[in-house]
Structures are given as C-alpha cells and as structure tokens.
Amino acid sequence: MKTKVGIDRIHFYIPPQYVDMEELAQARDIDPAKFTIGIGQSQMAVTDYKQDIVTLAINAALPIISKEDRDLIDQVIVATESSFDYSKAASIYLHQALKINRFARSYEIKEACYAGTAALQAAVDYVRLRPERKVLVVTTDIARYGLASSGEATQGAGAVAMLITADPAILAIEEESIAYTDNQFDFWRPQYDIYPRVDGKFSTNLYNQTFLNIMEEVGKRKPDFWDAYQVQLFHLPFTKMGRKAIKNYRQYLNDSTNTLKDVDQKLKALDRFDNHYDHAVQYSRHIGNIYTGSLYLGLISLLVHDQSLKKGDKISLFSYGSGAVAECFFGALQPGFREAILLNEIEAMFQKRRKLSIEEYEKLYLEAIEPSDEIIEFDPSVHEGEFYLAKIDNHRRYYLQNASHQNDFKK
C-alpha cells in the first residue's frame, strides 16, 4: 500500500487592516452592489509600506512549524508573483527566520496565481520519494492595480503556509492530475511596470474556457469523477469567479450534443459543487485576491465553514494562473482535518483587524520605501508575535520577531 502524502498543516496570515468595499464604492461613485454582489467582495485586506511578501509568509508559517519540523524540512518553497528581488528567493528569508535546518533547499516559483500549485506538487512528489522528510510551501502575494483603477476592487494581500508530509492530517493528494497550458495575454506585468496589465473581460472568459476544457479532460481520464467527488474548489481572483465558471460549464452542457445520461450526471455534480461553494469563499469575501494563495485560502474556508464534510470526502481543486497555466488535482479528507485547523488563531486575526477610512487607505497606499544606500530602521509597530521588517541596510532587508514572542521557537 502506497504511503499517503499531502497537507498535514495549513494556516494563513493577512495584514491587520482592511477597507470596507461599500465605502470604497461610494468613494469611487460606483454602485456598491457591483462590489458586494457583482464580484462578491465585502472587505479588502490592505498592507502598509513596511509589510511585504516575506513578513506575510513568515507570519503564516510560524504557527504550524514545530522544533521537530525544523530538523525534518528538506525544502522551503515560496510561490509568489509579488517578488521584490529579481534574483534572491524570498524563501531564503523564511529559511532563516523560521530556523529551518541548514541543509534544506530554498527556492521561489513564479507563474502568476498557478505558482502555488506548482510548488505544492513539487513538494508532494519530493515527499513521496522520501516519506520521512517534510517540505514547507508558502504562497504569498500583494495584489495591487492602482487607486481608482478598474481592478482596484479585486486587490488584496495575504499568505498561506502548508506543511507537506506523509500520512497528512488534512488532505491526502492523489498522484494523478490534469495540467493545461495556453499562451495568452489576459494578465501580465512587464519588468518596467509597477502594476500588471489586465484585460479583465478576456481574462474572465479565458478562465471559464480553461475550466471547461480541463473538466472535459477530467471526465475522460477519471470516469468516476462526476459521481465520486463532493467538492470543487477554485482559484478566486474574486469571490464570484468560481461560480461564474460553474454557470458557464452548465450552459455548455445544456447546449451540448452529449448523451442525455452523460449530461445529467455532470449537471448533478455541478449542483453538488454549487451547494458547497459558499463555504469555500467566506474568507476570500473578507480578504480579497491573494493570487497564489487564493485556492488554498478557499480550502481553509471550506474546512472551517462546511460542517457537512467528513473524513474520506473527495475534493477536486482547480488552480489557474493567467498567461495561462491551470491544473486540476484531487485529494481526500483525512480523519484529523478539523482538529488541524488553527481556528482560534484565525478568529483572533480577524478580530484584531482595523478598518481604514478611504482617506487612510489612499494615504497608506501611496506610502513607499524610497531606494536609499542609507540604513533605514523600523519600529515593531505590529501585532504581538508578528515578524516585521526591522531594517534595510544598503538595500538589504532584515526581519526580526517581537521579543515578547520568542518562546514560539521552543514548541
């Protein structure tokens, strides 16, 4: 019998401030329903200029890494499309901050929002060959499109950390998956641009068509799929995106010339997926787009909010990255999946958040660290226990943890 491999622990971290989407809509002279109903967003996580992908990533990973893990982790993989360094990987900062053993591999993966799944699959494949070892995967991003831009309402920020092991407590991942690549320009960011270039309508259509193409291939390769899988998770650039994909596929099936039996089987599965959908988008609704981590934020939200789930339930996960690369992979819930979620920490994180006025948000948005050869030092003015950007010395970044929480490393 093959050893199960997958997600043993998972946790996320978001900035301690947010914007209310109704207030943002009013400030932009837009009908609030376009934000709260049209794309399904209620709040949007906002970083300040001292928070970057490394501080988000470290704070996501710290609560799920024990002293034993630090000795067994062979790889630290960061997936991001918000990197601030074109050479050095963000994972190296995590390796140091989390005190992972010296003989571990650290690297960064990029392919838009799909990169988190590329990192996860690399980790799972590694552990399958070395079941006594572990891999840390962290997705971390800050989605920005500019003040008053057409994409402003689909911004957000956050990181999701996953510990990949044998005999996982949360989700055992199947070996088979279906990947898909199609060279397109729905979303991209040239090196010289601060913000990405986006063709919003085309990007939505491409996402829908890619999901349809992959689902048709899934049905061919996995004949039991439409009956055996209870949940379909989606990458969520905004909360309504996955539901749009379900609607588009349902329309395709209704218009298709497939056999009646085949269509009916698929439509029943889509109804089943739709029934679980709202549970998986609760956190995204209050955070926004976190790029590489959006799919995995949906997984955590599902596990917390969907009380109908039970061990053994099969889940399908659709990962999408503009440009475009996508993958559908599969897993089964394990007996300890509920107990493994750090629910108290998640609830405390939301309770501590501060709502920004639109004026505060706009001022914070425009603040930046100016390039300098001098030493720039920062106060640890963040929540207790958080890692923070402590100093920039001749363009070199240094991160520290608040002294009051140093005992975390003795777990």
mmCIF file of N, CA, C and O in Angstrom, residues 7 170-174 176 215 218 222 225 228-234 272-273 276 280 295-296 298-304 306 309-318 328-334 337:
data_model
loop_
_atom_site.group_PDB
_atom_site.id
_atom_site.type_symbol
_atom_site.label_atom_id
_atom_site.label_comp_id
_atom_site.label_asym_id
_atom_site.label_seq_id
_atom_site.Cartn_x
_atom_site.Cartn_y
_atom_site.Cartn_z
ATOM 1 N N ILE A 7 -1.253 17.544 2.604
ATOM 2 C CA ILE A 7 -1.206 18.703 3.501
ATOM 3 C C ILE A 7 -1.464 18.243 4.931
ATOM 4 O O ILE A 7 -2.563 17.810 5.271
ATOM 5 N N ILE A 170 -4.672 16.477 7.120
ATOM 6 C CA ILE A 170 -5.756 17.235 6.497
ATOM 7 C C ILE A 170 -6.191 16.662 5.157
ATOM 8 O O ILE A 170 -7.336 16.231 5.009
ATOM 9 N N LEU A 171 -5.318 16.667 4.165
ATOM 10 C CA LEU A 171 -5.708 16.276 2.812
ATOM 11 C C LEU A 171 -4.628 15.409 2.176
ATOM 12 O O LEU A 171 -3.484 15.852 2.028
ATOM 13 N N ALA A 172 -4.988 14.182 1.818
ATOM 14 C CA ALA A 172 -4.091 13.310 1.056
ATOM 15 C C ALA A 172 -4.305 13.595 -0.425
ATOM 16 O O ALA A 172 -5.431 13.555 -0.919
ATOM 17 N N ILE A 173 -3.215 13.886 -1.137
ATOM 18 C CA ILE A 173 -3.303 14.311 -2.533
ATOM 19 C C ILE A 173 -2.999 13.137 -3.458
ATOM 20 O O ILE A 173 -2.013 12.426 -3.281
ATOM 21 N N GLU A 174 -3.852 12.971 -4.453
ATOM 22 C CA GLU A 174 -3.681 11.886 -5.415
ATOM 23 C C GLU A 174 -2.507 12.173 -6.355
ATOM 24 O O GLU A 174 -2.154 13.329 -6.599
ATOM 25 N N GLU A 176 -2.413 11.466 -9.611
ATOM 26 C CA GLU A 176 -2.874 11.919 -10.917
ATOM 27 C C GLU A 176 -3.426 13.336 -10.853
ATOM 28 O O GLU A 176 -4.144 13.714 -9.918
ATOM 29 N N MET A 215 -12.206 20.273 -17.275
ATOM 30 C CA MET A 215 -13.258 19.387 -16.775
ATOM 31 C C MET A 215 -13.624 18.303 -17.788
ATOM 32 O O MET A 215 -13.883 17.152 -17.426
ATOM 33 N N VAL A 218 -10.886 15.851 -17.486
ATOM 34 C CA VAL A 218 -11.032 15.097 -16.233
ATOM 35 C C VAL A 218 -12.031 13.959 -16.421
ATOM 36 O O VAL A 218 -11.801 12.818 -15.992
ATOM 37 N N LYS A 222 -10.836 10.284 -15.665
ATOM 38 C CA LYS A 222 -11.339 9.778 -14.388
ATOM 39 C C LYS A 222 -12.843 9.514 -14.536
ATOM 40 O O LYS A 222 -13.668 10.363 -14.171
ATOM 41 N N PHE A 225 -15.257 10.440 -11.750
ATOM 42 C CA PHE A 225 -15.147 11.778 -11.167
ATOM 43 C C PHE A 225 -16.504 12.385 -10.821
ATOM 44 O O PHE A 225 -16.725 12.879 -9.714
ATOM 45 N N ALA A 228 -17.994 10.616 -7.769
ATOM 46 C CA ALA A 228 -17.198 10.342 -6.569
ATOM 47 C C ALA A 228 -16.751 11.583 -5.797
ATOM 48 O O ALA A 228 -16.463 11.488 -4.603
ATOM 49 N N TYR A 229 -16.718 12.757 -6.453
ATOM 50 C CA TYR A 229 -16.141 13.940 -5.800
ATOM 51 C C TYR A 229 -17.243 14.867 -5.297
ATOM 52 O O TYR A 229 -18.157 15.231 -6.032
ATOM 53 N N GLN A 230 -17.117 15.224 -4.019
ATOM 54 C CA GLN A 230 -18.154 16.016 -3.367
ATOM 55 C C GLN A 230 -17.991 17.522 -3.592
ATOM 56 O O GLN A 230 -18.972 18.259 -3.636
ATOM 57 N N VAL A 231 -16.742 17.982 -3.684
ATOM 58 C CA VAL A 231 -16.465 19.420 -3.687
ATOM 59 C C VAL A 231 -15.534 19.773 -4.840
ATOM 60 O O VAL A 231 -14.596 19.030 -5.143
ATOM 61 N N GLN A 232 -15.792 20.929 -5.450
ATOM 62 C CA GLN A 232 -14.873 21.514 -6.428
ATOM 63 C C GLN A 232 -14.425 22.869 -5.891
ATOM 64 O O GLN A 232 -15.249 23.766 -5.686
ATOM 65 N N LEU A 233 -13.134 23.011 -5.644
ATOM 66 C CA LEU A 233 -12.581 24.287 -5.200
ATOM 67 C C LEU A 233 -11.992 25.033 -6.388
ATOM 68 O O LEU A 233 -11.565 24.428 -7.374
ATOM 69 N N PHE A 234 -11.922 26.364 -6.263
ATOM 70 C CA PHE A 234 -11.476 27.212 -7.357
ATOM 71 C C PHE A 234 -10.430 28.225 -6.908
ATOM 72 O O PHE A 234 -10.465 28.694 -5.755
ATOM 73 N N ARG A 272 -24.067 19.764 -6.960
ATOM 74 C CA ARG A 272 -23.407 19.389 -5.710
ATOM 75 C C ARG A 272 -22.256 20.355 -5.398
ATOM 76 O O ARG A 272 -22.102 20.807 -4.256
ATOM 77 N N PHE A 273 -21.467 20.689 -6.399
ATOM 78 C CA PHE A 273 -20.363 21.633 -6.210
ATOM 79 C C PHE A 273 -20.896 23.005 -5.774
ATOM 80 O O PHE A 273 -20.322 23.668 -4.912
ATOM 81 N N HIS A 276 -21.694 23.471 -2.042
ATOM 82 C CA HIS A 276 -20.562 23.662 -1.129
ATOM 83 C C HIS A 276 -19.855 25.000 -1.347
ATOM 84 O O HIS A 276 -19.016 25.391 -0.539
ATOM 85 N N ALA A 280 -16.665 27.852 0.857
ATOM 86 C CA ALA A 280 -15.266 27.988 0.440
ATOM 87 C C ALA A 280 -14.851 29.421 0.145
ATOM 88 O O ALA A 280 -13.661 29.682 -0.031
ATOM 89 N N LEU A 295 -6.603 29.830 -3.959
ATOM 90 C CA LEU A 295 -7.190 28.487 -3.951
ATOM 91 C C LEU A 295 -7.094 27.861 -2.567
ATOM 92 O O LEU A 295 -8.044 27.225 -2.079
ATOM 93 N N TYR A 296 -5.977 28.043 -1.903
ATOM 94 C CA TYR A 296 -5.720 27.392 -0.611
ATOM 95 C C TYR A 296 -6.401 28.124 0.544
ATOM 96 O O TYR A 296 -6.767 27.498 1.543
ATOM 97 N N GLY A 298 -9.330 29.236 0.023
ATOM 98 C CA GLY A 298 -10.632 28.611 -0.154
ATOM 99 C C GLY A 298 -10.723 27.248 0.510
ATOM 100 O O GLY A 298 -11.765 26.887 1.069
ATOM 101 N N LEU A 299 -9.629 26.493 0.473
ATOM 102 C CA LEU A 299 -9.604 25.196 1.144
ATOM 103 C C LEU A 299 -9.785 25.362 2.648
ATOM 104 O O LEU A 299 -10.582 24.645 3.280
ATOM 105 N N ILE A 300 -9.068 26.312 3.246
ATOM 106 C CA ILE A 300 -9.205 26.540 4.683
ATOM 107 C C ILE A 300 -10.619 26.976 5.017
ATOM 108 O O ILE A 300 -11.233 26.490 5.983
ATOM 109 N N SER A 301 -11.168 27.891 4.219
ATOM 110 C CA SER A 301 -12.528 28.374 4.450
ATOM 111 C C SER A 301 -13.528 27.228 4.387
ATOM 112 O O SER A 301 -14.441 27.124 5.213
ATOM 113 N N LEU A 302 -13.371 26.349 3.421
ATOM 114 C CA LEU A 302 -14.253 25.184 3.295
ATOM 115 C C LEU A 302 -14.192 24.314 4.542
ATOM 116 O O LEU A 302 -15.224 23.907 5.092
ATOM 117 N N LEU A 303 -12.983 24.015 5.002
ATOM 118 C CA LEU A 303 -12.815 23.118 6.143
ATOM 119 C C LEU A 303 -13.370 23.712 7.425
ATOM 120 O O LEU A 303 -13.846 22.990 8.305
ATOM 121 N N VAL A 304 -13.333 25.036 7.538
ATOM 122 C CA VAL A 304 -13.847 25.696 8.733
ATOM 123 C C VAL A 304 -15.367 25.820 8.696
ATOM 124 O O VAL A 304 -16.047 25.570 9.702
ATOM 125 N N ASP A 306 -17.805 24.450 6.337
ATOM 126 C CA ASP A 306 -18.694 23.412 5.793
ATOM 127 C C ASP A 306 -18.790 22.244 6.769
ATOM 128 O O ASP A 306 -17.953 21.345 6.779
ATOM 129 N N LEU A 309 -18.921 18.243 5.753
ATOM 130 C CA LEU A 309 -17.771 17.449 5.325
ATOM 131 C C LEU A 309 -17.427 16.374 6.349
ATOM 132 O O LEU A 309 -17.584 16.569 7.558
ATOM 133 N N LYS A 310 -16.906 15.259 5.844
ATOM 134 C CA LYS A 310 -16.482 14.174 6.726
ATOM 135 C C LYS A 310 -15.234 13.522 6.150
ATOM 136 O O LYS A 310 -14.890 13.719 4.970
ATOM 137 N N LYS A 311 -14.542 12.774 6.978
ATOM 138 C CA LYS A 311 -13.325 12.102 6.516
ATOM 139 C C LYS A 311 -13.642 11.200 5.329
ATOM 140 O O LYS A 311 -14.715 10.592 5.251
ATOM 141 N N GLY A 312 -12.723 11.159 4.391
ATOM 142 C CA GLY A 312 -12.907 10.354 3.196
ATOM 143 C C GLY A 312 -13.542 11.096 2.042
ATOM 144 O O GLY A 312 -13.471 10.626 0.895
ATOM 145 N N ASP A 313 -14.169 12.243 2.306
ATOM 146 C CA ASP A 313 -14.768 13.007 1.215
ATOM 147 C C ASP A 313 -13.695 13.407 0.211
ATOM 148 O O ASP A 313 -12.589 13.823 0.587
ATOM 149 N N LYS A 314 -14.039 13.309 -1.061
ATOM 150 C CA LYS A 314 -13.086 13.619 -2.118
ATOM 151 C C LYS A 314 -13.299 15.048 -2.629
ATOM 152 O O LYS A 314 -14.431 15.475 -2.858
ATOM 153 N N ILE A 315 -12.173 15.746 -2.803
ATOM 154 C CA ILE A 315 -12.199 17.146 -3.212
ATOM 155 C C ILE A 315 -11.382 17.316 -4.486
ATOM 156 O O ILE A 315 -10.289 16.758 -4.620
ATOM 157 N N SER A 316 -11.920 18.082 -5.404
ATOM 158 C CA SER A 316 -11.206 18.468 -6.620
ATOM 159 C C SER A 316 -10.809 19.934 -6.501
ATOM 160 O O SER A 316 -11.596 20.754 -6.015
ATOM 161 N N LEU A 317 -9.594 20.266 -6.915
ATOM 162 C CA LEU A 317 -9.089 21.638 -6.778
ATOM 163 C C LEU A 317 -8.646 22.161 -8.141
ATOM 164 O O LEU A 317 -7.792 21.553 -8.795
ATOM 165 N N PHE A 318 -9.232 23.282 -8.562
ATOM 166 C CA PHE A 318 -8.908 23.891 -9.846
ATOM 167 C C PHE A 318 -8.017 25.103 -9.612
ATOM 168 O O PHE A 318 -8.423 26.096 -9.009
ATOM 169 N N CYS A 328 -5.960 20.788 -12.530
ATOM 170 C CA CYS A 328 -6.962 20.226 -11.634
ATOM 171 C C CYS A 328 -6.333 19.023 -10.940
ATOM 172 O O CYS A 328 -5.818 18.119 -11.600
ATOM 173 N N PHE A 329 -6.324 19.051 -9.612
ATOM 174 C CA PHE A 329 -5.790 17.916 -8.868
ATOM 175 C C PHE A 329 -6.778 17.529 -7.786
ATOM 176 O O PHE A 329 -7.780 18.214 -7.569
ATOM 177 N N PHE A 330 -6.511 16.427 -7.108
ATOM 178 C CA PHE A 330 -7.548 15.783 -6.321
ATOM 179 C C PHE A 330 -6.995 15.303 -4.979
ATOM 180 O O PHE A 330 -5.817 14.971 -4.852
ATOM 181 N N GLY A 331 -7.889 15.257 -3.995
ATOM 182 C CA GLY A 331 -7.470 14.798 -2.682
ATOM 183 C C GLY A 331 -8.628 14.251 -1.878
ATOM 184 O O GLY A 331 -9.805 14.428 -2.246
ATOM 185 N N ALA A 332 -8.304 13.609 -0.764
ATOM 186 C CA ALA A 332 -9.320 13.047 0.132
ATOM 187 C C ALA A 332 -9.088 13.571 1.543
ATOM 188 O O ALA A 332 -7.942 13.612 2.026
ATOM 189 N N LEU A 333 -10.160 13.979 2.211
ATOM 190 C CA LEU A 333 -10.054 14.488 3.576
ATOM 191 C C LEU A 333 -9.658 13.367 4.533
ATOM 192 O O LEU A 333 -10.167 12.251 4.453
ATOM 193 N N GLN A 334 -8.761 13.716 5.441
ATOM 194 C CA GLN A 334 -8.255 12.749 6.410
ATOM 195 C C GLN A 334 -8.957 12.899 7.759
ATOM 196 O O GLN A 334 -9.583 13.932 8.040
ATOM 197 N N PHE A 337 -8.788 16.314 9.897
ATOM 198 C CA PHE A 337 -8.744 17.575 9.163
ATOM 199 C C PHE A 337 -9.324 18.749 9.945
ATOM 200 O O PHE A 337 -8.822 19.867 9.846
#
